[in-house]
Coordinates of C-alpha atoms and ligand atoms in Angstrom, one line a residue:
V1 CA 34.8 -37.5 105.1
A2 CA 38.4 -37.8 106.5
E3 CA 37.7 -35.4 109.3
R4 CA 34.8 -33.5 110.8
I5 CA 35.5 -30.5 113.1
E6 CA 33.1 -28.7 115.4
A7 CA 34.1 -25.2 116.5
D8 CA 32.4 -22.1 117.9
V9 CA 34.1 -19.9 115.3
A10 CA 35.6 -20.8 111.9
V11 CA 37.8 -18.4 110.0
V12 CA 38.5 -18.8 106.3
G13 CA 41.8 -17.2 105.3
A14 CA 45.0 -16.9 107.4
G15 CA 46.2 -13.6 106.2
P16 CA 46.5 -10.6 108.6
A17 CA 42.7 -10.2 108.8
G18 CA 42.1 -13.9 109.5
I19 CA 44.9 -14.2 112.0
A20 CA 43.7 -11.2 113.9
A21 CA 40.1 -12.6 113.9
A22 CA 41.2 -16.1 115.0
V23 CA 43.4 -14.7 117.8
S24 CA 40.7 -12.3 119.1
A25 CA 38.0 -15.0 119.1
A26 CA 40.3 -17.6 120.7
E27 CA 41.6 -15.2 123.4
A28 CA 37.9 -14.6 124.2
G29 CA 37.7 -18.3 125.1
R30 CA 36.0 -19.6 122.0
R31 CA 37.0 -22.8 120.1
V32 CA 38.4 -21.5 116.9
V33 CA 39.5 -23.2 113.7
M34 CA 41.2 -21.3 110.9
L35 CA 41.7 -22.7 107.4
D36 CA 43.9 -21.5 104.6
E37 CA 44.8 -23.0 101.2
G38 CA 48.4 -21.7 101.6
P39 CA 51.1 -23.9 103.1
R40 CA 51.5 -21.6 106.1
S41 CA 49.8 -18.7 107.8
G42 CA 50.5 -15.1 106.8
G43 CA 48.4 -14.5 103.7
Q44 CA 49.7 -12.6 100.6
I45 CA 52.1 -10.4 102.5
W46 CA 53.6 -12.5 105.2
R47 CA 53.5 -16.1 104.3
H48 CA 56.5 -16.1 102.0
R49 CA 58.7 -14.7 104.8
A50 CA 59.0 -17.9 106.8
G51 CA 62.6 -17.3 107.7
R52 CA 62.5 -13.6 108.6
P53 CA 59.0 -12.3 109.0
P54 CA 58.6 -8.6 109.8
R55 CA 58.2 -7.7 113.5
E56 CA 54.5 -7.1 113.3
A57 CA 54.0 -10.5 111.6
R58 CA 56.1 -12.3 114.2
R59 CA 54.1 -10.7 117.0
W60 CA 50.8 -11.9 115.5
L61 CA 52.0 -15.3 114.6
E62 CA 53.4 -15.8 118.1
R63 CA 50.1 -14.7 119.6
L64 CA 48.2 -17.1 117.2
A65 CA 50.4 -20.0 118.4
R66 CA 49.6 -19.1 122.1
S67 CA 45.9 -18.5 121.5
G68 CA 44.8 -22.1 121.2
A69 CA 43.2 -21.6 117.8
R70 CA 43.6 -24.6 115.6
V71 CA 45.2 -23.8 112.2
L72 CA 44.6 -26.0 109.2
A73 CA 47.2 -25.0 106.6
G74 CA 46.8 -26.3 103.0
A75 CA 43.0 -26.5 103.4
S76 CA 41.1 -25.1 100.4
V77 CA 37.5 -24.3 101.3
A78 CA 35.4 -25.3 98.3
D79 CA 31.8 -24.9 99.6
A80 CA 30.0 -23.1 102.4
E81 CA 26.5 -23.6 103.6
P82 CA 24.4 -21.4 105.9
G83 CA 24.5 -22.6 109.4
F84 CA 27.6 -22.8 109.0
E85 CA 29.1 -25.9 107.3
L86 CA 32.3 -25.7 105.3
L87 CA 33.7 -28.3 103.0
A88 CA 37.4 -28.2 102.4
E89 CA 40.1 -30.3 100.8
R90 CA 43.4 -30.9 102.6
G91 CA 46.2 -33.2 101.5
G92 CA 43.7 -34.9 99.0
E93 CA 41.2 -35.6 101.8
S94 CA 38.0 -33.8 102.6
V95 CA 37.4 -32.0 105.8
R96 CA 34.0 -30.8 107.1
V97 CA 33.8 -27.9 109.6
R98 CA 30.7 -26.9 111.5
A99 CA 30.8 -23.7 113.4
G100 CA 28.3 -21.4 115.1
R101 CA 29.9 -18.3 113.6
L102 CA 32.0 -17.8 110.6
V103 CA 34.6 -15.1 109.6
L104 CA 35.5 -14.8 106.0
A105 CA 38.9 -13.2 105.5
T106 CA 39.6 -14.5 102.0
G107 CA 41.7 -11.5 100.8
A108 CA 42.0 -10.3 97.3
R109 CA 43.7 -11.2 94.0
E110 CA 45.4 -9.2 91.2
R111 CA 43.4 -7.7 88.4
F112 CA 44.7 -8.6 84.9
L113 CA 43.5 -6.8 81.8
P114 CA 44.1 -8.1 78.3
F115 CA 46.3 -6.4 75.7
P116 CA 48.0 -7.8 72.6
G117 CA 50.8 -10.0 73.7
W118 CA 49.7 -10.4 77.4
T119 CA 49.8 -14.2 77.1
L120 CA 53.5 -14.3 76.0
P121 CA 55.9 -16.2 78.3
N122 CA 57.6 -13.8 80.7
V123 CA 54.6 -11.5 80.9
V124 CA 53.5 -12.0 84.6
G125 CA 51.4 -10.4 87.2
V126 CA 53.2 -8.0 89.6
G127 CA 52.1 -10.2 92.5
A128 CA 53.4 -13.3 90.7
A129 CA 56.8 -11.6 90.2
Q130 CA 56.9 -10.7 93.9
A131 CA 56.0 -14.3 94.9
L132 CA 58.7 -15.6 92.6
L133 CA 61.3 -13.4 94.2
K134 CA 60.1 -14.2 97.7
S135 CA 60.3 -17.9 97.0
G136 CA 64.0 -17.4 96.0
A137 CA 63.8 -17.3 92.2
S138 CA 66.7 -15.3 90.6
L139 CA 65.7 -12.6 88.1
A140 CA 69.1 -11.0 88.2
G141 CA 70.1 -9.3 85.0
A142 CA 66.5 -9.4 83.6
R143 CA 65.4 -6.2 81.8
A144 CA 62.1 -5.6 83.5
V145 CA 59.2 -3.3 82.8
V146 CA 56.7 -2.9 85.7
A147 CA 53.3 -1.6 84.6
G148 CA 49.7 -1.3 85.5
S149 CA 48.3 0.5 88.5
G150 CA 48.3 1.0 92.2
P151 CA 50.8 1.1 95.1
L152 CA 51.8 -2.5 94.6
L153 CA 53.9 -1.5 91.6
L154 CA 56.4 0.1 94.0
P155 CA 57.4 -2.8 96.2
V156 CA 57.6 -5.1 93.2
A157 CA 59.9 -2.7 91.3
A158 CA 62.0 -2.2 94.4
A159 CA 62.3 -6.0 95.0
L160 CA 63.2 -6.5 91.3
A161 CA 65.9 -3.8 91.5
R162 CA 67.3 -5.2 94.8
S163 CA 67.4 -8.7 93.3
G164 CA 69.7 -7.4 90.5
A165 CA 67.1 -7.1 87.7
R166 CA 67.4 -3.9 85.5
V167 CA 64.1 -2.1 86.0
E168 CA 63.6 0.0 82.8
I169 CA 60.5 1.9 83.8
V170 CA 57.5 1.8 86.2
A171 CA 54.5 2.7 84.2
E172 CA 51.4 3.8 86.2
Q173 CA 48.3 4.3 84.2
A174 CA 46.7 6.8 86.6
R175 CA 47.2 10.4 85.8
A176 CA 50.2 12.2 87.4
A177 CA 47.9 14.7 89.2
S178 CA 45.9 11.8 90.8
V179 CA 49.1 10.1 92.0
R180 CA 50.4 13.3 93.4
G181 CA 47.2 14.0 95.2
F182 CA 47.2 10.5 96.7
A183 CA 50.8 10.9 97.8
A184 CA 50.1 14.3 99.3
S185 CA 47.2 12.7 101.3
L186 CA 49.7 10.3 102.9
W187 CA 51.0 13.0 105.3
R188 CA 48.5 11.5 107.8
S189 CA 50.2 8.1 107.5
P190 CA 54.0 8.8 107.8
T191 CA 54.8 5.1 107.9
R192 CA 53.3 4.6 104.4
L193 CA 55.0 7.7 103.1
V194 CA 58.5 6.6 104.4
Q195 CA 57.9 3.1 103.0
A196 CA 56.9 4.5 99.5
A197 CA 60.1 6.7 99.6
R198 CA 62.2 3.7 100.4
Y199 CA 60.8 1.7 97.5
R200 CA 61.3 4.6 95.1
L201 CA 64.9 4.9 96.2
A202 CA 65.5 1.2 95.6
F203 CA 64.6 1.5 91.9
R204 CA 65.8 5.1 91.5
P205 CA 67.6 5.1 88.2
A206 CA 64.3 3.9 86.6
R207 CA 61.6 6.4 85.6
Y208 CA 58.3 6.3 87.5
A209 CA 56.0 7.4 84.7
A210 CA 52.4 8.3 85.7
G211 CA 49.8 8.5 83.0
T212 CA 51.6 5.8 81.0
W213 CA 50.4 2.3 80.1
V214 CA 51.4 -0.8 78.1
E215 CA 49.8 -0.9 74.7
R216 CA 51.2 -4.2 73.5
A217 CA 53.9 -6.8 74.1
E218 CA 55.8 -8.5 71.3
G219 CA 58.1 -11.4 71.1
D220 CA 58.6 -15.0 70.0
D221 CA 59.1 -17.8 72.6
R222 CA 59.0 -15.0 75.2
V223 CA 58.4 -11.3 75.5
R224 CA 61.1 -9.2 73.7
E225 CA 59.7 -5.7 73.4
V226 CA 56.9 -3.7 75.0
W227 CA 55.1 -0.7 73.5
L228 CA 54.2 2.0 75.9
T229 CA 52.0 5.1 75.5
D230 CA 51.1 8.2 77.4
G231 CA 48.1 8.9 75.1
L232 CA 50.1 11.4 73.0
R233 CA 53.1 9.4 71.9
R234 CA 54.1 5.7 71.8
W235 CA 57.5 4.2 72.2
K236 CA 59.1 0.8 72.4
L237 CA 61.4 -0.7 75.0
A238 CA 63.4 -3.9 74.9
C239 CA 62.3 -6.1 77.7
G240 CA 62.8 -9.7 78.9
L241 CA 60.2 -9.6 81.8
L242 CA 57.0 -7.6 81.8
C243 CA 55.2 -7.5 85.2
V244 CA 51.7 -6.0 84.9
G245 CA 48.8 -5.7 87.4
Y246 CA 45.9 -3.4 87.6
G247 CA 45.2 -3.3 91.3
L248 CA 43.4 -5.8 93.4
V249 CA 40.0 -7.4 93.3
P250 CA 38.2 -8.6 96.5
S251 CA 37.8 -12.4 96.7
T252 CA 34.1 -12.8 97.4
E253 CA 33.1 -16.2 96.2
L254 CA 32.4 -17.8 99.6
A255 CA 30.5 -14.6 100.6
C256 CA 28.4 -14.9 97.4
L257 CA 27.7 -18.6 98.0
L258 CA 26.4 -17.7 101.5
G259 CA 24.1 -15.0 100.1
C260 CA 25.9 -11.9 101.6
S261 CA 25.0 -8.5 100.1
I262 CA 27.8 -7.3 97.8
E263 CA 28.1 -3.9 96.3
D264 CA 30.6 -2.8 93.7
G265 CA 32.4 -6.1 94.3
E266 CA 32.8 -5.6 98.1
V267 CA 31.1 -7.5 100.9
M268 CA 28.8 -5.1 102.8
V269 CA 29.5 -5.1 106.6
D270 CA 28.3 -3.1 109.6
S271 CA 30.3 -1.6 112.3
R272 CA 31.0 -5.1 113.9
Q273 CA 32.1 -6.4 110.5
E274 CA 28.9 -8.5 110.4
T275 CA 27.6 -9.1 106.9
S276 CA 23.9 -9.1 105.8
V277 CA 23.8 -12.8 107.0
A278 CA 23.5 -13.1 110.8
G279 CA 26.5 -14.7 112.4
L280 CA 28.7 -14.3 109.3
F281 CA 31.5 -11.7 109.5
C282 CA 33.9 -10.5 106.9
A283 CA 37.3 -8.8 107.5
G284 CA 40.1 -7.5 105.3
E285 CA 40.2 -7.2 101.6
P286 CA 36.9 -8.8 100.6
A287 CA 35.2 -5.9 102.4
G288 CA 37.4 -3.4 100.4
I289 CA 41.0 -3.0 99.5
A290 CA 42.6 -1.0 102.3
G291 CA 45.9 -2.7 103.1
V292 CA 47.4 -4.7 105.9
E293 CA 46.8 -2.3 108.8
A294 CA 43.1 -2.1 108.0
A295 CA 42.9 -5.9 107.6
L296 CA 44.4 -6.4 111.1
V297 CA 42.0 -3.9 112.7
E298 CA 38.9 -5.4 110.9
G299 CA 40.1 -8.9 111.9
Q300 CA 40.2 -7.9 115.5
I301 CA 36.7 -6.4 115.4
A302 CA 35.3 -9.4 113.5
G303 CA 36.9 -11.9 115.8
R304 CA 35.6 -10.2 119.0
A305 CA 32.1 -9.9 117.5
A306 CA 32.1 -13.5 116.4
A307 CA 33.1 -14.5 119.9
G308 CA 30.0 -12.6 121.2
R309 CA 32.0 -9.8 122.8
P310 CA 30.3 -6.4 123.0
G311 CA 31.0 -3.7 120.3
A312 CA 34.5 -2.9 119.2
A313 CA 36.7 -0.6 121.3
A314 CA 36.5 3.0 120.2
S315 CA 40.1 3.1 119.2
L316 CA 39.6 0.1 116.9
S317 CA 36.5 1.7 115.4
R318 CA 38.4 4.9 114.7
K319 CA 41.2 3.0 113.0
R320 CA 38.7 1.0 110.9
D321 CA 37.1 4.2 109.7
R322 CA 40.5 5.6 108.8
G323 CA 41.2 2.5 106.9
R324 CA 38.0 2.7 104.9
R325 CA 38.7 6.4 104.1
F326 CA 42.1 5.3 102.8
A327 CA 40.4 2.6 100.7
R328 CA 38.2 5.2 99.1
R329 CA 41.1 7.5 98.3
L330 CA 43.1 4.6 96.9
A331 CA 40.2 3.5 94.6
S332 CA 39.6 7.0 93.3
A333 CA 43.3 7.9 92.7
F334 CA 44.0 4.7 90.8
A335 CA 40.7 4.4 88.9
L336 CA 41.2 2.7 85.6
R337 CA 41.3 4.9 82.5
S338 CA 38.9 4.1 79.7
E339 CA 41.7 3.9 77.1
L340 CA 42.6 0.5 78.6
R341 CA 39.3 -0.9 77.2
D342 CA 40.5 -0.2 73.6
L343 CA 43.7 -2.2 73.9
P344 CA 42.6 -5.8 73.1
E345 CA 42.4 -6.6 69.4
P346 CA 39.9 -9.0 67.8
G347 CA 42.4 -11.9 68.1
T348 CA 43.5 -11.1 71.7
L349 CA 42.6 -13.9 74.1
V350 CA 40.3 -12.5 76.9
C351 CA 39.6 -15.9 78.6
R352 CA 42.9 -17.7 78.5
C353 CA 41.7 -20.9 80.1
E354 CA 39.2 -21.5 77.3
D355 CA 41.0 -19.7 74.5
V356 CA 38.2 -17.2 73.9
P357 CA 39.4 -14.2 71.8
L358 CA 37.7 -10.7 72.0
S359 CA 36.1 -11.3 68.5
R360 CA 33.9 -14.0 69.9
L361 CA 32.3 -11.8 72.6
R362 CA 29.4 -9.5 71.9
P363 CA 29.0 -6.3 74.1
E364 CA 25.2 -6.8 74.3
W365 CA 25.6 -10.1 76.1
S366 CA 25.7 -10.8 79.8
A367 CA 28.4 -12.7 81.7
R368 CA 26.1 -15.7 81.7
Q369 CA 25.5 -15.5 78.0
A370 CA 29.2 -15.3 77.4
K371 CA 29.7 -18.5 79.5
L372 CA 26.9 -20.3 77.6
Y373 CA 28.0 -19.3 74.1
T374 CA 31.8 -19.3 74.4
R375 CA 32.7 -20.9 77.8
A376 CA 34.5 -17.6 78.8
G377 CA 35.0 -17.8 82.6
M378 CA 34.3 -21.6 82.7
G379 CA 37.9 -22.9 82.7
P380 CA 40.0 -24.0 85.6
C381 CA 40.3 -20.4 87.0
Q382 CA 36.5 -20.1 87.1
G383 CA 36.6 -16.5 86.0
R384 CA 39.2 -15.4 88.6
V385 CA 41.4 -13.9 85.8
C386 CA 38.9 -13.0 83.1
G387 CA 35.9 -12.2 85.3
S388 CA 37.2 -8.8 86.4
A389 CA 38.5 -8.1 82.8
L390 CA 35.1 -8.9 81.3
E391 CA 33.5 -6.6 83.9
F392 CA 35.8 -3.8 83.0
L393 CA 35.6 -4.3 79.2
F394 CA 31.8 -4.9 78.9
G395 CA 30.3 -4.0 82.4
W396 CA 29.3 -7.7 82.8
K397 CA 28.9 -8.6 86.5
S398 CA 29.4 -12.3 87.3
D399 CA 26.0 -13.0 88.6
T400 CA 26.3 -16.6 89.9
V401 CA 28.9 -18.4 92.0
R402 CA 28.5 -22.2 92.3
P403 CA 30.5 -24.6 94.4
P404 CA 33.3 -25.6 94.3
A405 CA 34.7 -22.1 95.0
V406 CA 38.2 -23.4 94.5
P407 CA 39.3 -26.4 92.4
V408 CA 39.1 -29.6 94.4
S409 CA 39.0 -33.3 93.4
L410 CA 35.7 -35.0 92.6
A411 CA 36.5 -37.4 95.4
T412 CA 36.3 -34.5 97.9
L413 CA 33.0 -33.3 96.5
R414 CA 31.6 -36.8 96.7
Q415 CA 32.9 -37.3 100.3
G416 CA 31.3 -34.0 101.3
G417 CA 28.1 -36.0 102.0
P418 CA 26.7 -36.8 105.4
D419 CA 28.6 -40.1 106.0
G420 CA 32.0 -40.2 107.5
A421 CA 34.0 -39.8 110.7
G422 CA 32.5 -38.4 113.9
P423 CA 33.3 -34.8 114.8
T424 CA 36.5 -33.8 116.4
E425 CA 36.2 -30.9 118.8
V426 CA 38.7 -28.1 118.4
Ligands
FAD501 C1 49.4 -10.7 94.9 C2 49.4 -9.7 96.0 C3 50.6 -9.1 96.5 C4 50.6 -8.1 97.5 N1 51.8 -7.5 97.9 C5 51.8 -6.6 98.8 C6 53.0 -5.9 99.2 O1 54.1 -6.1 98.7 N2 52.9 -5.0 100.2 C7 51.7 -4.6 100.8 O2 51.7 -3.8 101.7 N3 50.6 -5.3 100.5 C8 50.6 -6.2 99.5 N4 49.4 -6.8 99.1 C9 48.2 -6.5 99.8 C10 48.2 -7.2 101.1 O3 48.4 -8.6 100.9 C11 46.9 -7.0 101.8 O4 46.8 -5.7 102.2 C12 46.8 -7.9 103.1 O5 47.5 -9.1 103.0 C13 45.4 -8.1 103.4 O6 45.2 -9.1 104.3 P1 44.0 -10.1 104.2 O7 44.0 -10.9 105.4 O8 42.7 -9.3 104.0 O9 44.2 -10.9 102.9 P2 45.3 -11.9 102.5 O10 46.6 -11.7 103.1 O11 45.2 -12.0 101.0 O12 44.8 -13.4 103.1 C14 43.7 -14.0 102.5 C15 44.0 -15.5 102.7 O13 42.8 -16.2 102.4 C16 43.1 -17.5 101.8 N5 42.0 -18.0 101.1 C17 41.2 -17.3 100.1 N6 40.2 -18.1 99.7 C18 40.4 -19.3 100.3 C19 39.6 -20.5 100.3 N7 38.5 -20.6 99.5 N8 40.1 -21.5 101.1 C20 41.1 -21.4 101.9 N9 41.9 -20.2 102.0 C21 41.5 -19.2 101.2 C22 44.3 -17.1 100.9 O14 45.1 -18.3 100.7 C23 45.0 -16.1 101.8 O15 46.1 -16.6 102.6 C24 49.4 -7.8 98.1 C25 48.2 -8.4 97.7 C26 48.2 -9.3 96.7 C27 46.9 -10.0 96.2

């Protein structure tokens, strides 16, 4: 083992939730180490903005730097054992962390659903398009269609339009009445409402079509056309870039490995963000998709609790409850319509790592049987892409998670044994 670290509190994930947890525990005097596989702290929303992070991000990152918490960027946590022992890989070397308390703040990922043509070049996730733009890629002049579901479609369409792409349409699968109801409920969060209006203005000439979804994409060496439908009629649009995402799915692999109770894909937590495993806390998107404000609040509650501080301040608890109510409204307004299940054809790849088409899968199977018989979900992404699609299509829940939780080298797994360097204290 290249390095062993002992800490009072370990935090996995350096997004808003992890940063708030690490800061709160370190400011309470605990030795804290925070690990993230990304090259810098900030998570999905802030880490790409190295040059000009928003004010809120700057405030938290400065507080993190002053807090004394040790930050291990580029550290992928592959295994976690009760107690708590983490095995991570960083720069090709293994790192072992032992901590009295653990906070999981592993965020969420995009949900992809298969449809004919979804594997064509230039069909990308909405989050991937956003990451490309944030990393400086030029999509100027591209004829873009943004489709799928959820609020994330708006910032992505706005960013594409601002970068010079021609946004043809933003197709939201949720019914217009649901979207309107959700927008109306935002009067209690004026910041969100103003932000949504700004995004809408940015891609204004393009239509925002609720109750509309992608039926198929066609092309040759890349996508050329996309077929859309509103359930009554179907039409075709020329398109050079199709960005599709059907909301977010909590990343719960490490929580599963450690035996936490999980319901409807979300880690169950109490009012202190403690999971069903004593000493193990969870904050942010793995406990439910509620956005950055809720992630920051839950991170603070979890960090304080992991540091052994008494219950959360009443104001934080109130904000947390507001965040959870927002999450429930979000989930119900953007619930996936059943028509999306009928899109894949027999030849449509469902597991693209292992090239498994729909025709090889039987509805009466379980996720485990599909793995055994076809290898669906056993490729390099380990079901991160197809797992939620299979659950949506067939109702198959992924029942087992085995280490490594993220791809790491065999050398790291081998070095994860008991021999190696003595511990470094944080
Ligand atoms: C693709 C995508 C794009 C988004 N875009 C927007 C947007 O434009 N606007 C907006 O308001 N919200 C956006 N969101 C939602 C927003 O990111 C979240 O609301 C917010 O970041 C939640 O913070 P978090 O700390 O819970 O999770 P995250 O910010 O996702 O942080 C989780 C962190 O955990 C790390 N991690 C996970 N597993 C491991 C592991 N095994 N080992 C090491 N590190 C690990 C990840 O690298 C990540 O940095 C987006 C979400 C996604 C998934």
